[in-house]
Amino acid sequence: MATMVSEETGAPVHMDVEDGIAIIRLDQPGKPVNVISADLVTAMDDILRRLEEGEADASVRAAVILSEKKGTWIAGADIEQFKEFRTPADAEAASRAGQRLLDRLENLRVPVVAAIDGVALGGGLEVALACTYRIASDSPKTRLGLPEVNLGIVPGAGGTQRLPRLIGVRAALDLMLTGKQLDGRRARGAGIVDEVVPVAILPAVARQVANDLAEGRKEPRGAARRRSPQWMENLPGMRQLIFSKARQGVMSKTKGLYPAPLRLLEVVEKGLDRDLAEGLELEARAFGELAVTPEARSLVHLFFATTAAKNDPALGETAKPKKVDRIAVVGAGFMGAGIAAASAESGIRVRLKDVKPEAAAKGLKTARDTLIKRAKRKKARGFEITALTDRVEATTEYTGFHSADVVVEAVFEDVSLKQTVIRDVEAKIGAGTVLGSNTSTIPISTLAEAASRPENVIGLHFFSPVEKMPLLEIITHPGTAGWVTATSHAFGKQIGKTPIIVNDAPGFYANRILSPYMAEAALLLEEGVRMEEIDAAMTGWGYPVGPITLYDEVGLDVAQKAGKILAAAFADRMRPSSVLDRMVADGRQGRKNGRGFFTYDEDGKKGTPDESVYAVIGSPAAKTLPRAEIQERLGLMMVNEALRTLEEGVLRSARDGDVGAVLGIGFPPFRGGPFWYVDQTGAAAVLERMRALEARHGPRFAPAALLVERAASGERFFPDES
Ligand code: CAA
């Protein structure tokens, strides 16, 4: 007969005891995911105490931890609570509390099985690491990882110490430095979990394993690993080599601008030479110090800004989204193929159309190659890859378009061509299909003019390469129907993008703020500053690539065209530089034709800056500017333009502006986005710099009215977060 000890409802943790196995169920009331917040810690503390003292049931021989929330086991520490940390001591105390709890879990008198279905991230994985045995479900929602560096911190509940001891230093560093998330199968391959089983049998298997562990019939694989640590890593000099390589990798990726990964290396390296308790001390101190840094605060701001953009509650009020199972893409070029691949990867069937069979076939191959590459990286099996690639079909006709929920046109950037395509597509689709355009510059209202159902037309601006870039800029024109916007937003989210919705205006948001920044870089070239100095200044400010490299990547002809459109709209401050005209006239289009600001070898590999460029653009390349001056001219130019878009109503919120700048064009994440940057620097201080730039370089640096207003009022863009 089973012994049952049931708990009252409403608590975040419940425990039932059945045949000597304590089943601990996590389900935080009123929250979409389980997070380690104060109430959960208190409840776990109580349950551990009862298990320690044998109070719940002296016959308890083992325990299982399950989650009742679909899609989440534990999503980590409650990031909301990070905002409350005022001093390093506050954060350190929170870390120590978590560590103490997990120490008790690890040393419980009975074995504990973590039965993981859904995400186990950050503190969630740390809970699992303190368990005796870990079983993951094979659900695609099950993902394990320690993503703390992405929030500017290090794992703070034992992860920096337990993970390297369990799976080896190299593998643990790879996970912790990248924030990479592994599904159940890959987590088993890495040695993080002991078994992977189908979701339906997870609870039963966990119970069985708990019983076997209690009876001594089973031993966790992790324990076996701990006794024979990765022998290669213990060879003389090997560990130093691993850490020095990791440090080099971090420095080349972050330019030393992010303190967390460097601190992580220190904590792991020192911790390995000490016992667990001493390692945990180092970890808690690092967590405390990092959690209150400006970098961590900016990254936490971005986490919430991004989540809010994805879950935009304002949309629910407009209209319900339609379900998207099938899409069609017109134009099988690089962007079209990328949109097709990203959609197919998320389970959507795709018709990819181009005029010529060769173009359609090429696009199909590009999309399928992308899918195969990404699936292999995730260690997908052959039949899974076939199912993925089968989702994309190519065509030269509009066949199959009638059943598409969304059509995206991604043809050449030309108004009349795009309008013709819109007319042609409209003839083949019903009134319930969204008609999206992937234009980066043409006003959506101009495209909608060609449509007989303009309310179905919307801008779906993807960024290149589509499969990697996380932003989808959705552009509505005044007549766009609510359900079209809602469906576009849901579609973006479905394919793993973070959507922001902006109003129709030249350059929309992302290209609008990028354009004066790029133009300023071209002006610096005209003034005689060397290409590599401009790029180094901006990567040193935190951009992933410098503007000169970006010109080559985007294509000089494309940049020239976009520059002219924006210059026509904002003639007072975005005059097109002669640099691009001269480069394009010299046959230079950047990476795509192997001739740009940089040299390229036969395989298209980027070389050094091409010295002959200076003669082409008629610049002496003889001027040296302090790096800070270059950074200020370019950086503030973008920030100021972002503020203008909010004041003009292109952006709906400062939050969207931060998300769009960081995810769309690489604005340095540790600066939190242009609006967060103004809040942190102080609007008055930014205004002072803008005025100085305006006095020196002219009206293109005239401060946005919104900046002047915020400097006077002292009002912040994010009053609740600062
Ligand atoms: N803390 C607080 N809130 C969280 C949270 C967390 N760790 N994780 C998710 N949420 C909230 C989101 O803000 C969102 O809130 P709203 O409904 O109010 O918008 C809600 O939960 C749902 O989240 P998503 O919309 O993102 O849902 P999803 O299904 O797309 O993704 C997720 C779920 C994968 C868990 C994703 O939210 C995520 O990646 N969360 C962060 C995970 C993380 O970074 N964990 C580490 C935390 S740091 C830590 O744990 C330190 C330590 O060592 C102790």
Coordinates of C-alpha atoms and ligand atoms in Angstrom, one line a residue, residues 31-36 71-72 74-82 95 119 121-124 126 141 143 145-148 150-151 153-159 181 283 287 303-304 307-308 310-311 493, ligand 1:
K31 CA 4.5 32.1 -13.3
P32 CA 5.0 30.9 -16.9
V33 CA 8.2 29.1 -15.9
N34 CA 9.8 27.8 -12.7
V35 CA 12.5 30.1 -11.4
I36 CA 14.6 30.0 -8.2
G71 CA 8.5 23.3 -21.3
T72 CA 10.4 24.2 -18.2
I74 CA 13.8 25.2 -13.9
A75 CA 14.7 28.4 -15.9
G76 CA 17.4 29.4 -13.4
A77 CA 17.6 32.1 -10.8
D78 CA 14.8 34.7 -10.9
I79 CA 16.4 37.4 -13.0
E80 CA 13.8 39.9 -11.8
Q81 CA 15.4 39.7 -8.4
F82 CA 18.8 40.7 -9.8
S95 CA 24.7 33.2 -4.3
V119 CA 14.7 23.8 -19.9
L121 CA 19.2 26.6 -17.4
G122 CA 21.6 28.4 -15.1
G123 CA 20.5 27.7 -11.5
G124 CA 18.2 25.1 -12.9
E126 CA 22.9 23.7 -11.0
K141 CA 12.1 21.7 -25.4
R143 CA 17.7 22.2 -23.1
G145 CA 23.0 25.1 -20.2
L146 CA 24.7 27.7 -18.1
P147 CA 23.9 30.9 -19.9
E148 CA 25.0 33.3 -17.1
N150 CA 25.0 36.3 -21.4
L151 CA 23.7 38.2 -18.3
I153 CA 27.6 37.1 -14.4
V154 CA 29.0 33.7 -13.7
P155 CA 26.9 30.7 -12.4
G156 CA 26.4 31.4 -8.7
A157 CA 25.0 28.1 -7.3
G158 CA 28.0 25.8 -7.7
G159 CA 28.0 25.5 -11.5
Q181 CA 22.2 25.0 -24.6
E283 CA 32.3 31.6 -7.1
F287 CA 29.0 36.4 -8.7
F303 CA 17.0 40.1 -21.4
F304 CA 13.7 41.7 -20.2
T307 CA 11.4 39.0 -23.7
A308 CA 8.9 41.9 -23.7
K310 CA 8.6 38.7 -28.0
N311 CA 5.5 38.6 -25.7
K493 CA 8.5 34.3 -32.9
Ligands
CAA1 N1 13.9 34.8 -14.3 C1 12.8 35.6 -14.3 N2 11.9 35.5 -15.3 C2 12.1 34.6 -16.3 C3 13.2 33.8 -16.3 C4 14.2 33.9 -15.2 N3 15.2 33.1 -15.2 N4 13.2 33.0 -17.4 C5 12.0 33.3 -18.0 N5 11.4 34.3 -17.4 C6 10.1 34.9 -17.7 C7 10.2 35.9 -19.0 O1 10.7 37.1 -18.6 C8 8.8 35.8 -19.5 O2 8.1 36.8 -18.7 P1 6.7 37.5 -19.2 O3 5.7 36.4 -19.4 O4 6.4 38.4 -18.1 O5 7.1 38.2 -20.5 C9 8.3 34.4 -19.1 O6 9.2 33.9 -18.1 C10 8.4 33.5 -20.3 O7 9.6 33.5 -20.9 P2 9.8 33.6 -22.5 O8 8.8 34.4 -23.1 O9 11.3 33.8 -22.8 O10 9.4 32.0 -22.8 P3 10.1 31.0 -23.8 O11 9.4 29.8 -23.7 O12 10.4 31.7 -25.1 O13 11.6 30.8 -23.2 C11 13.2 30.3 -21.4 C12 11.7 30.3 -21.9 C13 14.0 29.4 -22.3 C14 13.3 29.9 -20.0 C15 13.7 31.8 -21.6 O14 12.9 32.7 -20.9 C16 15.1 32.0 -21.0 O15 16.1 31.7 -21.7 N6 15.2 32.5 -19.7 C17 16.4 32.8 -19.1 C18 17.2 31.6 -18.7 C19 18.5 32.1 -18.0 O16 19.2 32.9 -18.4 N7 18.7 31.5 -16.8 C20 19.8 31.8 -16.0 C21 19.5 32.8 -15.0 S1 20.8 33.3 -14.0 C22 21.1 32.1 -12.9 O17 20.5 31.1 -12.9 C23 22.2 32.4 -11.9 C24 22.6 31.3 -11.1 O18 23.6 30.7 -11.3 C25 21.9 31.0 -9.9

